[in-house]
Short mmCIF file of C-alpha atoms in Angstrom, two decimals:
data_model
loop_
_atom_site.label_atom_id
_atom_site.label_comp_id
_atom_site.label_asym_id
_atom_site.label_seq_id
_atom_site.Cartn_x
_atom_site.Cartn_y
_atom_site.Cartn_z
CA MET A 47 13.50 -18.15 -1.70
CA THR A 48 13.33 -15.73 -4.80
CA SER A 49 10.06 -14.39 -3.04
CA PHE A 50 12.60 -13.96 -0.23
CA PHE A 51 15.15 -11.96 -1.76
CA GLY A 52 12.70 -10.03 -3.77
CA SER A 53 11.50 -8.68 -1.14
CA VAL A 54 14.31 -8.26 1.00
CA PHE A 55 15.55 -5.95 -1.75
CA TRP A 56 12.77 -3.65 -2.56
CA LEU A 57 12.77 -3.37 1.52
CA LEU A 58 16.17 -1.92 1.45
CA VAL A 59 15.36 0.25 -1.67
CA THR A 60 12.22 1.02 -0.23
CA LEU A 61 14.14 2.67 3.01
CA GLY A 62 17.16 3.81 1.66
CA VAL A 63 15.31 6.36 -0.53
CA LEU A 64 12.53 7.22 1.82
CA VAL A 65 15.37 7.18 5.05
CA THR A 66 17.73 9.83 2.56
CA PHE A 67 14.89 11.99 1.77
CA HIS A 68 13.54 12.10 5.14
CA GLU A 69 16.96 13.00 6.56
CA PHE A 70 17.73 14.87 3.60
CA GLY A 71 15.33 17.34 5.11
CA HIS A 72 16.75 17.53 8.19
CA TYR A 73 20.24 18.68 6.87
CA TRP A 74 19.30 21.19 4.16
CA VAL A 75 17.04 23.17 6.56
CA ALA A 76 19.66 22.75 8.89
CA ARG A 77 22.62 24.02 6.83
CA ARG A 78 19.91 27.20 5.91
CA CYS A 79 19.54 28.37 9.37
CA GLY A 80 23.62 28.05 9.56
CA VAL A 81 23.73 24.93 11.97
CA LYS A 82 26.80 22.81 11.14
CA VAL A 83 26.46 19.27 10.24
CA LEU A 84 28.96 17.24 11.36
CA ARG A 85 27.86 13.57 9.80
CA PHE A 86 25.02 12.41 6.94
CA SER A 87 24.58 8.78 7.30
CA VAL A 88 22.56 6.45 5.25
CA GLY A 89 22.39 3.70 7.83
CA PHE A 90 23.54 2.47 11.01
CA GLY A 91 26.76 0.81 12.55
CA ARG A 92 29.72 0.54 10.92
CA ALA A 93 30.68 2.78 8.19
CA ILE A 94 30.94 0.45 4.23
CA TRP A 95 31.61 3.91 2.75
CA LYS A 96 32.09 7.35 3.66
CA ARG A 97 33.87 10.63 2.28
CA ILE A 98 34.36 14.45 3.79
CA GLY A 99 32.65 17.03 1.57
CA ARG A 100 33.67 20.00 1.19
CA ASP A 101 31.08 22.24 3.44
CA GLY A 102 33.23 19.65 6.40
CA THR A 103 30.30 16.83 6.55
CA GLU A 104 31.10 13.88 6.50
CA TYR A 105 29.18 11.46 4.17
CA GLN A 106 28.78 7.79 4.97
CA ILE A 107 26.79 4.65 4.19
CA ALA A 108 26.15 2.29 7.22
CA ALA A 109 26.60 -1.55 7.52
CA ILE A 110 22.71 -1.48 8.77
CA PRO A 111 20.52 -0.34 6.59
CA LEU A 112 17.46 0.21 8.46
CA GLY A 113 17.26 3.98 8.89
CA GLY A 114 19.49 6.87 9.04
CA TYR A 115 20.58 10.07 10.95
CA VAL A 116 22.06 13.36 10.85
CA LYS A 117 24.43 14.49 13.62
CA MET A 118 24.91 18.48 13.83
CA LEU A 119 26.96 20.21 16.35
CA ASP A 120 25.31 20.32 19.36
CA ALA A 121 26.42 21.26 23.21
CA ARG A 122 24.45 19.25 24.67
CA GLU A 123 26.81 15.93 23.37
CA GLY A 124 30.22 17.50 24.43
CA GLU A 125 32.38 20.71 24.27
CA VAL A 126 32.14 22.83 21.21
CA ASP A 127 34.96 25.14 19.68
CA PRO A 128 34.29 28.40 20.39
CA ALA A 129 35.06 29.57 16.95
CA LEU A 130 32.25 27.74 15.97
CA ARG A 131 29.32 28.75 18.46
CA GLY A 132 27.43 30.35 15.74
CA GLN A 133 26.87 26.88 14.14
CA GLU A 134 25.44 24.95 16.75
CA PHE A 135 22.01 23.32 17.08
CA THR A 136 21.03 24.40 20.40
CA GLY A 137 22.12 28.14 20.15
CA LYS A 138 19.69 28.78 17.09
CA SER A 139 16.55 30.14 17.87
CA VAL A 140 13.73 27.65 19.17
CA TRP A 141 11.59 28.63 15.45
CA LYS A 142 15.12 27.58 13.34
CA ARG A 143 15.05 24.27 15.37
CA ILE A 144 11.36 23.61 14.82
CA ALA A 145 12.13 24.15 11.51
CA ILE A 146 15.20 21.77 11.27
CA VAL A 147 13.19 19.26 13.02
CA ALA A 148 9.79 19.13 11.02
CA ALA A 149 11.82 19.08 7.52
CA GLY A 150 12.57 15.79 7.90
CA PRO A 151 8.12 14.88 8.06
CA GLY A 152 8.42 17.80 5.66
CA PHE A 153 10.13 16.42 3.21
CA ASN A 154 8.92 13.05 3.42
CA LEU A 155 4.89 14.68 2.15
CA ILE A 156 6.83 16.64 -0.01
CA PHE A 157 7.94 13.15 -1.48
CA THR A 158 4.55 11.48 -1.11
CA ILE A 159 2.97 14.49 -3.18
CA VAL A 160 5.60 13.76 -5.79
CA ALA A 161 5.32 10.17 -6.26
CA PHE A 162 1.79 10.33 -6.27
CA TRP A 163 1.95 12.82 -9.17
CA ALA A 164 4.44 10.69 -11.41
CA MET A 165 2.23 7.50 -10.48
CA PHE A 166 -0.63 9.65 -12.22
CA MET A 167 1.46 10.64 -15.15
CA LEU A 168 3.01 7.37 -16.19
CA GLY A 169 -0.59 5.88 -15.59
CA LYS A 170 -1.50 3.38 -12.89
CA PRO A 171 -2.71 0.56 -14.27
CA ASP A 172 -6.13 -1.47 -13.02
CA VAL A 173 -9.51 -2.99 -13.75
CA ALA A 174 -13.01 -1.97 -13.07
CA PRO A 175 -14.71 -2.39 -10.34
CA VAL A 176 -17.13 -4.54 -11.18
CA VAL A 177 -17.66 -7.46 -8.72
CA THR A 178 -19.38 -10.30 -7.46
CA ALA A 179 -20.62 -11.54 -3.57
CA ALA A 180 -19.29 -14.56 -2.53
CA PRO A 181 -22.10 -17.46 -1.72
CA ASN A 182 -23.70 -16.62 1.76
CA SER A 183 -21.70 -13.51 2.30
CA MET A 184 -22.50 -10.27 4.15
CA ALA A 185 -22.36 -8.68 0.23
CA ALA A 186 -24.84 -11.21 -0.81
CA ALA A 187 -27.05 -10.36 1.88
CA ALA A 188 -26.62 -7.24 1.06
CA GLY A 189 -27.63 -7.36 -2.12
CA VAL A 190 -24.77 -7.34 -4.38
CA GLN A 191 -25.04 -9.12 -7.68
CA ALA A 192 -22.69 -10.58 -10.05
CA GLY A 193 -21.67 -7.83 -12.55
CA ASP A 194 -22.56 -4.88 -10.19
CA ARG A 195 -20.29 -1.94 -10.73
CA ILE A 196 -19.17 -0.07 -7.79
CA LEU A 197 -19.99 3.62 -9.11
CA ALA A 198 -19.28 5.06 -4.77
CA VAL A 199 -18.70 3.89 -1.68
CA ASP A 200 -20.30 6.06 0.64
CA GLY A 201 -20.63 9.02 -2.06
CA GLU A 202 -17.61 8.98 -3.02
CA PRO A 203 -17.16 8.39 -7.07
CA VAL A 204 -14.73 5.05 -7.60
CA THR A 205 -13.37 4.29 -10.66
CA THR A 206 -10.88 1.43 -10.06
CA TRP A 207 -11.08 -1.99 -8.17
CA SER A 208 -8.18 -1.01 -5.88
CA ASP A 209 -9.50 2.35 -5.32
CA ALA A 210 -12.76 0.60 -4.60
CA MET A 211 -11.23 -1.77 -2.14
CA ALA A 212 -9.01 0.61 -0.58
CA ALA A 213 -12.20 2.82 0.68
CA VAL A 214 -14.09 -0.39 1.78
CA ALA A 215 -11.22 -1.33 3.59
CA ASN A 216 -11.14 1.77 5.21
CA ALA A 217 -14.58 1.91 5.87
CA THR A 218 -14.29 -1.80 7.70
CA LEU A 219 -12.37 -0.04 10.72
CA GLY A 220 -15.33 2.08 11.86
CA ARG A 221 -18.00 -1.26 11.50
CA GLN A 222 -20.44 1.02 10.40
CA PRO A 223 -22.95 0.92 7.60
CA LEU A 224 -21.67 1.59 4.49
CA PRO A 225 -24.01 2.85 1.75
CA LEU A 226 -22.41 1.62 -1.62
CA THR A 227 -23.63 2.81 -5.56
CA VAL A 228 -23.83 0.46 -7.86
CA ARG A 229 -25.00 -0.54 -11.64
CA ASP A 230 -25.73 -3.92 -12.63
CA ALA A 231 -25.22 -5.23 -16.50
CA ASP A 232 -28.83 -3.51 -17.34
CA GLY A 233 -27.33 -0.33 -16.26
CA THR A 234 -29.79 0.31 -13.71
CA ARG A 235 -28.46 2.28 -10.93
CA ARG A 236 -29.30 0.58 -6.88
CA GLN A 237 -28.17 1.53 -3.35
CA LEU A 238 -27.38 -0.60 -1.57
CA VAL A 239 -25.93 -0.32 2.40
CA LEU A 240 -23.23 -3.27 3.37
CA PRO A 241 -24.34 -4.08 7.29
CA LEU A 242 -20.55 -3.53 8.29
CA ASP A 243 -21.78 -2.72 11.81
CA ARG A 244 -22.47 -6.75 11.73
CA LEU A 245 -18.68 -7.18 11.77
CA PRO A 246 -17.42 -8.56 15.31
CA ALA A 247 -14.73 -6.24 16.84
CA GLY A 248 -10.83 -6.88 17.65
CA GLN A 249 -10.34 -8.30 14.03
CA ASP A 250 -7.99 -7.31 10.89
CA VAL A 251 -8.88 -5.53 7.59
CA GLY A 252 -8.05 -9.08 6.14
CA HIS A 253 -10.63 -10.99 7.85
CA TYR A 254 -13.31 -8.10 7.18
CA LEU A 255 -12.82 -8.71 3.77
CA ASP A 256 -13.22 -12.40 4.25
CA THR A 257 -16.08 -11.77 5.92
CA LEU A 258 -17.93 -9.15 3.24
CA GLY A 259 -16.81 -11.78 0.59
CA LEU A 260 -16.94 -8.82 -2.01
CA LYS A 261 -14.67 -9.39 -4.81
CA LEU A 262 -14.05 -9.23 -8.80
CA ALA A 263 -16.52 -10.17 -10.76
CA PRO A 264 -14.77 -13.28 -12.81
CA PRO A 265 -15.22 -12.51 -17.02
CA PRO A 266 -18.05 -13.92 -18.76
CA ALA A 267 -18.53 -17.44 -20.24
CA VAL A 268 -17.45 -16.24 -23.47
CA ALA A 269 -14.58 -17.60 -25.44
CA ALA A 270 -12.82 -14.74 -26.33
CA THR A 271 -9.88 -16.35 -28.90
CA VAL A 272 -10.25 -19.91 -29.60
CA ILE A 273 -6.94 -21.78 -30.97
CA PRO A 274 -6.30 -22.53 -34.52
CA GLY A 275 -5.98 -26.56 -34.63
CA GLN A 276 -6.78 -27.14 -30.66
CA PRO A 277 -10.00 -29.17 -29.94
CA ALA A 278 -12.58 -26.04 -29.34
CA ALA A 279 -11.38 -24.72 -32.87
CA LEU A 280 -11.84 -28.27 -34.44
CA ALA A 281 -15.30 -28.56 -32.84
CA GLY A 282 -16.27 -25.85 -34.75
CA MET A 283 -16.44 -23.28 -31.78
CA GLN A 284 -15.60 -19.68 -32.85
CA GLY A 285 -14.13 -16.39 -30.89
CA GLY A 286 -17.18 -14.43 -29.65
CA ASP A 287 -19.36 -17.63 -28.51
CA ARG A 288 -20.92 -17.22 -25.31
CA ILE A 289 -20.48 -20.51 -23.52
CA VAL A 290 -23.80 -21.67 -21.90
CA SER A 291 -23.93 -25.21 -20.96
CA VAL A 292 -20.95 -28.17 -20.28
CA ASN A 293 -22.78 -31.81 -20.44
CA GLY A 294 -26.05 -29.94 -19.59
CA LYS A 295 -24.54 -28.30 -16.51
CA PRO A 296 -25.56 -24.10 -16.74
CA VAL A 297 -22.37 -22.01 -17.01
CA ALA A 298 -22.02 -18.80 -14.89
CA ASP A 299 -18.84 -17.46 -15.56
CA PHE A 300 -15.36 -18.32 -17.33
CA SER A 301 -14.25 -19.40 -14.06
CA ALA A 302 -16.92 -21.82 -13.67
CA PHE A 303 -16.29 -23.03 -17.27
CA GLY A 304 -12.76 -23.76 -16.29
CA GLU A 305 -13.75 -25.87 -13.20
CA LEU A 306 -16.82 -27.57 -15.20
CA VAL A 307 -13.89 -28.52 -17.85
CA GLN A 308 -11.86 -30.59 -15.63
CA GLN A 309 -14.21 -31.96 -13.33
CA GLU A 310 -16.57 -33.24 -16.62
CA ALA A 311 -13.80 -34.14 -18.76
CA ALA A 312 -12.31 -36.56 -16.05
CA LYS A 313 -15.17 -38.45 -16.45
CA SER A 314 -15.02 -38.56 -20.41
CA PRO A 315 -12.93 -36.35 -22.36
CA THR A 316 -15.66 -35.47 -25.22
CA LEU A 317 -17.57 -32.75 -23.89
CA ALA A 318 -21.18 -31.76 -25.08
CA LEU A 319 -21.37 -27.85 -25.20
CA VAL A 320 -23.73 -25.70 -26.15
CA VAL A 321 -22.67 -22.51 -27.36
CA ASP A 322 -24.65 -18.81 -28.08
CA ARG A 323 -23.30 -17.35 -31.39
CA ASN A 324 -25.42 -14.23 -32.34
CA GLY A 325 -28.33 -14.98 -30.68
CA GLN A 326 -28.61 -18.48 -31.87
CA ARG A 327 -27.72 -21.90 -29.80
CA MET A 328 -25.56 -24.59 -31.19
CA LYS A 329 -24.48 -28.05 -29.99
CA LEU A 330 -20.58 -28.58 -30.36
CA ASP A 331 -19.23 -31.97 -29.16
CA VAL A 332 -15.49 -31.15 -28.18
CA THR A 333 -12.82 -33.66 -27.35
CA THR A 334 -10.52 -32.48 -24.59
CA ARG A 335 -6.88 -33.54 -24.69
CA PHE A 336 -4.86 -33.82 -21.11
CA GLU A 337 -1.77 -32.30 -21.90
CA SER A 338 0.84 -29.53 -20.24
CA LEU A 339 0.94 -25.96 -21.53
CA GLN A 340 4.25 -23.84 -20.48
CA GLY A 341 5.71 -26.36 -18.06
CA GLN A 342 2.32 -26.09 -16.03
CA PRO A 343 0.94 -29.06 -14.27
CA ALA A 344 -0.93 -31.45 -17.22
CA ARG A 345 -4.76 -30.66 -17.01
CA TRP A 346 -7.51 -30.77 -19.91
CA VAL A 347 -7.55 -28.24 -22.17
CA MET A 348 -9.48 -27.24 -25.08
CA GLY A 349 -7.80 -24.16 -26.13
CA VAL A 350 -9.93 -21.71 -25.37
CA GLY A 351 -9.11 -18.31 -24.26
CA SER A 352 -11.01 -15.62 -21.23
CA PRO A 353 -12.01 -12.26 -22.16
CA VAL A 354 -9.68 -9.77 -20.53
CA ALA A 355 -10.73 -7.52 -17.70
CA GLU A 356 -12.15 -4.41 -18.33
CA LEU A 357 -9.33 -1.72 -17.96
CA ALA A 358 -9.50 1.65 -15.87
CA THR A 359 -5.79 2.94 -16.06
CA LEU A 360 -5.69 6.36 -13.91
CA HIS A 361 -3.80 8.32 -16.49
CA TYR A 362 -3.22 12.18 -16.43
CA GLY A 363 -1.59 15.03 -17.68
CA PRO A 364 0.89 17.09 -15.74
CA LEU A 365 -2.01 19.64 -14.05
CA ARG A 366 -4.71 17.13 -13.45
CA ALA A 367 -2.37 14.85 -11.90
CA LEU A 368 -0.77 17.42 -9.21
CA GLY A 369 -4.83 17.80 -8.64
CA ALA A 370 -5.23 14.19 -8.24
CA SER A 371 -1.93 13.68 -5.96
CA LEU A 372 -3.11 16.67 -3.50
CA ASP A 373 -6.36 14.87 -3.25
CA ALA A 374 -4.78 11.40 -2.60
CA THR A 375 -1.89 12.57 -0.14
CA TRP A 376 -4.80 14.20 1.61
CA ARG A 377 -7.51 11.39 1.65
CA ASN A 378 -5.08 8.67 2.92
CA THR A 379 -3.82 11.50 5.38
CA THR A 380 -7.50 11.89 6.89
CA GLN A 381 -7.38 8.15 6.43
CA THR A 382 -4.25 6.86 8.45
CA PHE A 383 -5.31 9.18 11.11
CA GLY A 384 -8.73 8.13 11.41
CA MET A 385 -7.32 4.28 11.81
CA LEU A 386 -4.55 5.91 14.44
CA GLY A 387 -7.45 7.21 16.22
CA LYS A 388 -9.58 3.82 16.40
CA MET A 389 -6.80 2.32 17.45
CA LEU A 390 -6.12 4.40 20.09
CA THR A 391 -10.25 4.11 21.32
CA GLY A 392 -10.37 0.61 21.02
CA GLU A 393 -12.50 1.07 17.60
CA ALA A 394 -10.07 -0.78 15.40
CA SER A 395 -8.04 -3.72 16.22
CA THR A 396 -3.92 -3.31 16.75
CA LYS A 397 -3.90 -6.31 14.69
CA ASN A 398 -3.95 -3.32 11.37
CA LEU A 399 -0.56 -2.45 12.24
CA SER A 400 2.15 -4.03 10.16
CA GLY A 401 6.16 -3.88 10.93
CA VAL A 402 8.87 -4.11 8.45
CA ILE A 403 8.21 -7.93 7.32
CA GLY A 404 4.66 -6.99 5.93
CA ILE A 405 6.20 -3.85 4.59
CA ALA A 406 8.67 -5.81 2.76
CA GLU A 407 5.91 -8.26 1.24
CA VAL A 408 3.67 -5.45 0.07
CA ALA A 409 7.37 -3.52 -1.48
CA ASN A 410 7.78 -6.75 -3.45
CA ALA A 411 4.28 -7.46 -4.50
CA SER A 412 3.96 -4.09 -6.12
CA ALA A 413 7.32 -3.86 -7.65
CA SER A 414 6.39 -6.62 -9.67
CA MET A 415 3.65 -5.08 -10.42
CA GLY A 416 5.24 -2.01 -12.53
CA LEU A 417 6.71 1.02 -11.61
CA PRO A 418 3.48 3.05 -11.01
CA TRP A 419 2.44 0.68 -8.68
CA PHE A 420 6.00 0.90 -6.83
CA LEU A 421 5.39 4.99 -6.60
CA GLN A 422 2.04 4.48 -5.06
CA PHE A 423 3.18 2.14 -2.12
CA LEU A 424 6.20 4.23 -1.78
CA ALA A 425 3.76 7.55 -1.82
CA LEU A 426 2.10 5.82 0.60
CA VAL A 427 4.76 4.43 3.22
CA SER A 428 6.36 7.86 3.31
CA LEU A 429 3.14 9.41 4.21
CA SER A 430 3.09 7.20 6.94
CA LEU A 431 6.78 7.93 8.04
CA ALA A 432 5.54 11.53 7.98
CA ILE A 433 2.72 11.10 10.33
CA LEU A 434 4.75 8.43 12.80
CA ASN A 435 7.17 10.75 12.93
CA LEU A 436 4.97 13.79 13.75
CA LEU A 437 3.23 12.09 16.57
CA PRO A 438 4.33 13.35 20.30
CA ILE A 439 6.27 10.21 20.78
CA PRO A 440 9.89 11.89 22.34
CA VAL A 441 12.88 10.31 20.26
CA LEU A 442 10.90 11.05 17.51
CA ASP A 443 10.67 14.41 15.53
CA GLY A 444 7.15 15.13 17.23
CA GLY A 445 8.43 14.89 20.60
CA HIS A 446 11.34 17.27 19.81
CA LEU A 447 8.37 19.23 18.45
CA LEU A 448 6.59 18.97 21.29
CA TYR A 449 9.28 20.16 23.47
CA TYR A 450 9.82 23.01 21.48
CA LEU A 451 5.98 24.46 21.73
CA VAL A 452 6.29 23.66 25.71
CA GLU A 453 9.84 26.33 25.46
CA LEU A 454 7.65 29.14 23.24
CA VAL A 455 5.02 29.00 26.11
CA LYS A 456 7.21 28.93 29.01
CA GLY A 457 10.04 30.66 27.68
CA SER A 458 13.28 28.40 28.69
CA PRO A 459 14.09 25.25 27.19
CA VAL A 460 12.47 21.95 29.08
CA SER A 461 14.70 20.74 31.65
CA GLU A 462 17.55 18.25 31.08
CA GLN A 463 16.23 15.47 32.81
CA VAL A 464 12.52 16.23 31.78
CA MET A 465 14.00 15.36 28.46
CA ILE A 466 16.10 12.05 29.68
CA VAL A 467 12.27 11.09 31.37
CA GLY A 468 10.59 11.35 28.05
CA GLN A 469 13.60 9.36 25.90
CA TYR A 470 12.99 6.61 28.21
CA ILE A 471 9.42 7.05 28.18
CA GLY A 472 9.92 7.17 24.31
CA LEU A 473 11.86 4.29 23.71
CA ALA A 474 9.45 2.14 25.87
CA LEU A 475 6.18 3.32 23.41
CA LEU A 476 8.48 2.87 19.94
CA PHE A 477 9.91 -0.36 21.19
CA THR A 478 6.37 -1.87 22.36
CA LEU A 479 4.65 -0.27 18.73
CA MET A 480 7.52 -2.17 17.33
CA GLY A 481 6.81 -5.11 18.43
CA LEU A 482 3.42 -5.44 18.34
CA ALA A 483 3.91 -4.48 14.57
CA PHE A 484 6.64 -7.20 14.21
CA TYR A 485 4.11 -9.87 16.08
CA ASN A 486 1.32 -9.21 13.83
CA ASP A 487 3.52 -9.90 10.87
CA ILE A 488 4.51 -13.38 12.14
CA HIS A 489 1.16 -14.09 13.30
CA ARG A 490 -0.24 -13.25 9.36
CA MET A 491 2.58 -15.66 8.39
CA LEU A 492 1.70 -18.68 10.24
CA LEU A 493 -2.08 -18.77 9.56
CA SER A 494 -1.23 -17.89 5.72
#
């Protein structure tokens, strides 16, 4: 239940911040265009808090925190006091109306750039893209070996695991062969090609990545730390020893070492280890203990600590962070439009759409990873809101912008009848998208 309440809390924080910023964009530009704002609401439904500002605007927080709105003086919604006609929305020039409507997505875009900039300024902790391939996977068939470091994906340099996997995940949507530049543990560069064209059509990115089998490489089988008084130390093991075998069985990495210890100790607590110390091999007999540590289930332990993964923190000064922020915003914008285009043409499955449940889960996960990761999440959601609202669907900002562009071309506003029909079509499309996203979220939950 902790995860559930955490997801709900961070979803509300996300929506509260981003929707408020979006609506503030409409409000701020409307005021500067001389339009009277009647109400600025965070949330829908009954007000749980409100006050009237000096400007006459009613500010409120409503009971349903899943959105918000700005209510302006509008002749289409009732009679307007003759003394206030100069502050009425529809009486403003079409260019001012375009500016007011575009301000919401525009402020979301500004928020995206600022959030990315703050993330790079704080420094986003990550790990180096040192990978391995699952046995018999597509990545293994392409030649990916344990310990390979990804240097570039489709010619674009990458320095972190998350950036590398984001680029690979985006490429799976197009299902085209993907070039990789890697460097092995000996420093040799190689060019590989992931055969993404062999991926089956109609699946989501998660299934594609599972099929691909590209994974973060486990740490090497090296005793980074040896706890004094524990079985390994009592047997003579030292920090820096490389573990070669357990009971004659070779050890590939630290993860495999942990599994072998549990398997072999269940047969006999005393294990025969071979370690490499400064180029010389030594045999050690380690008598393991079956005990519980820090409230975890009991298991066989010997007191050996794993090496820490190589860190790759993205941490820049103000100017470089701004450049990186603009680059990240542009890259994610093109990727989002590319994904939408692929879904419209059928190249990518609509199973990749996520709704509020998916957003809530990622919000909770990113918040638990620290402020820089949560800022990245906010930036990506804010960018998605900007793009979604600019789609030419009636009821969204993009639909209103489409009406105003038509007005510019024909010289007169779109008829009220056309706008009403458009609203119904827009609502149908919007509810269809929301329903599909919600279905995808539930489907993922049932399969997980």
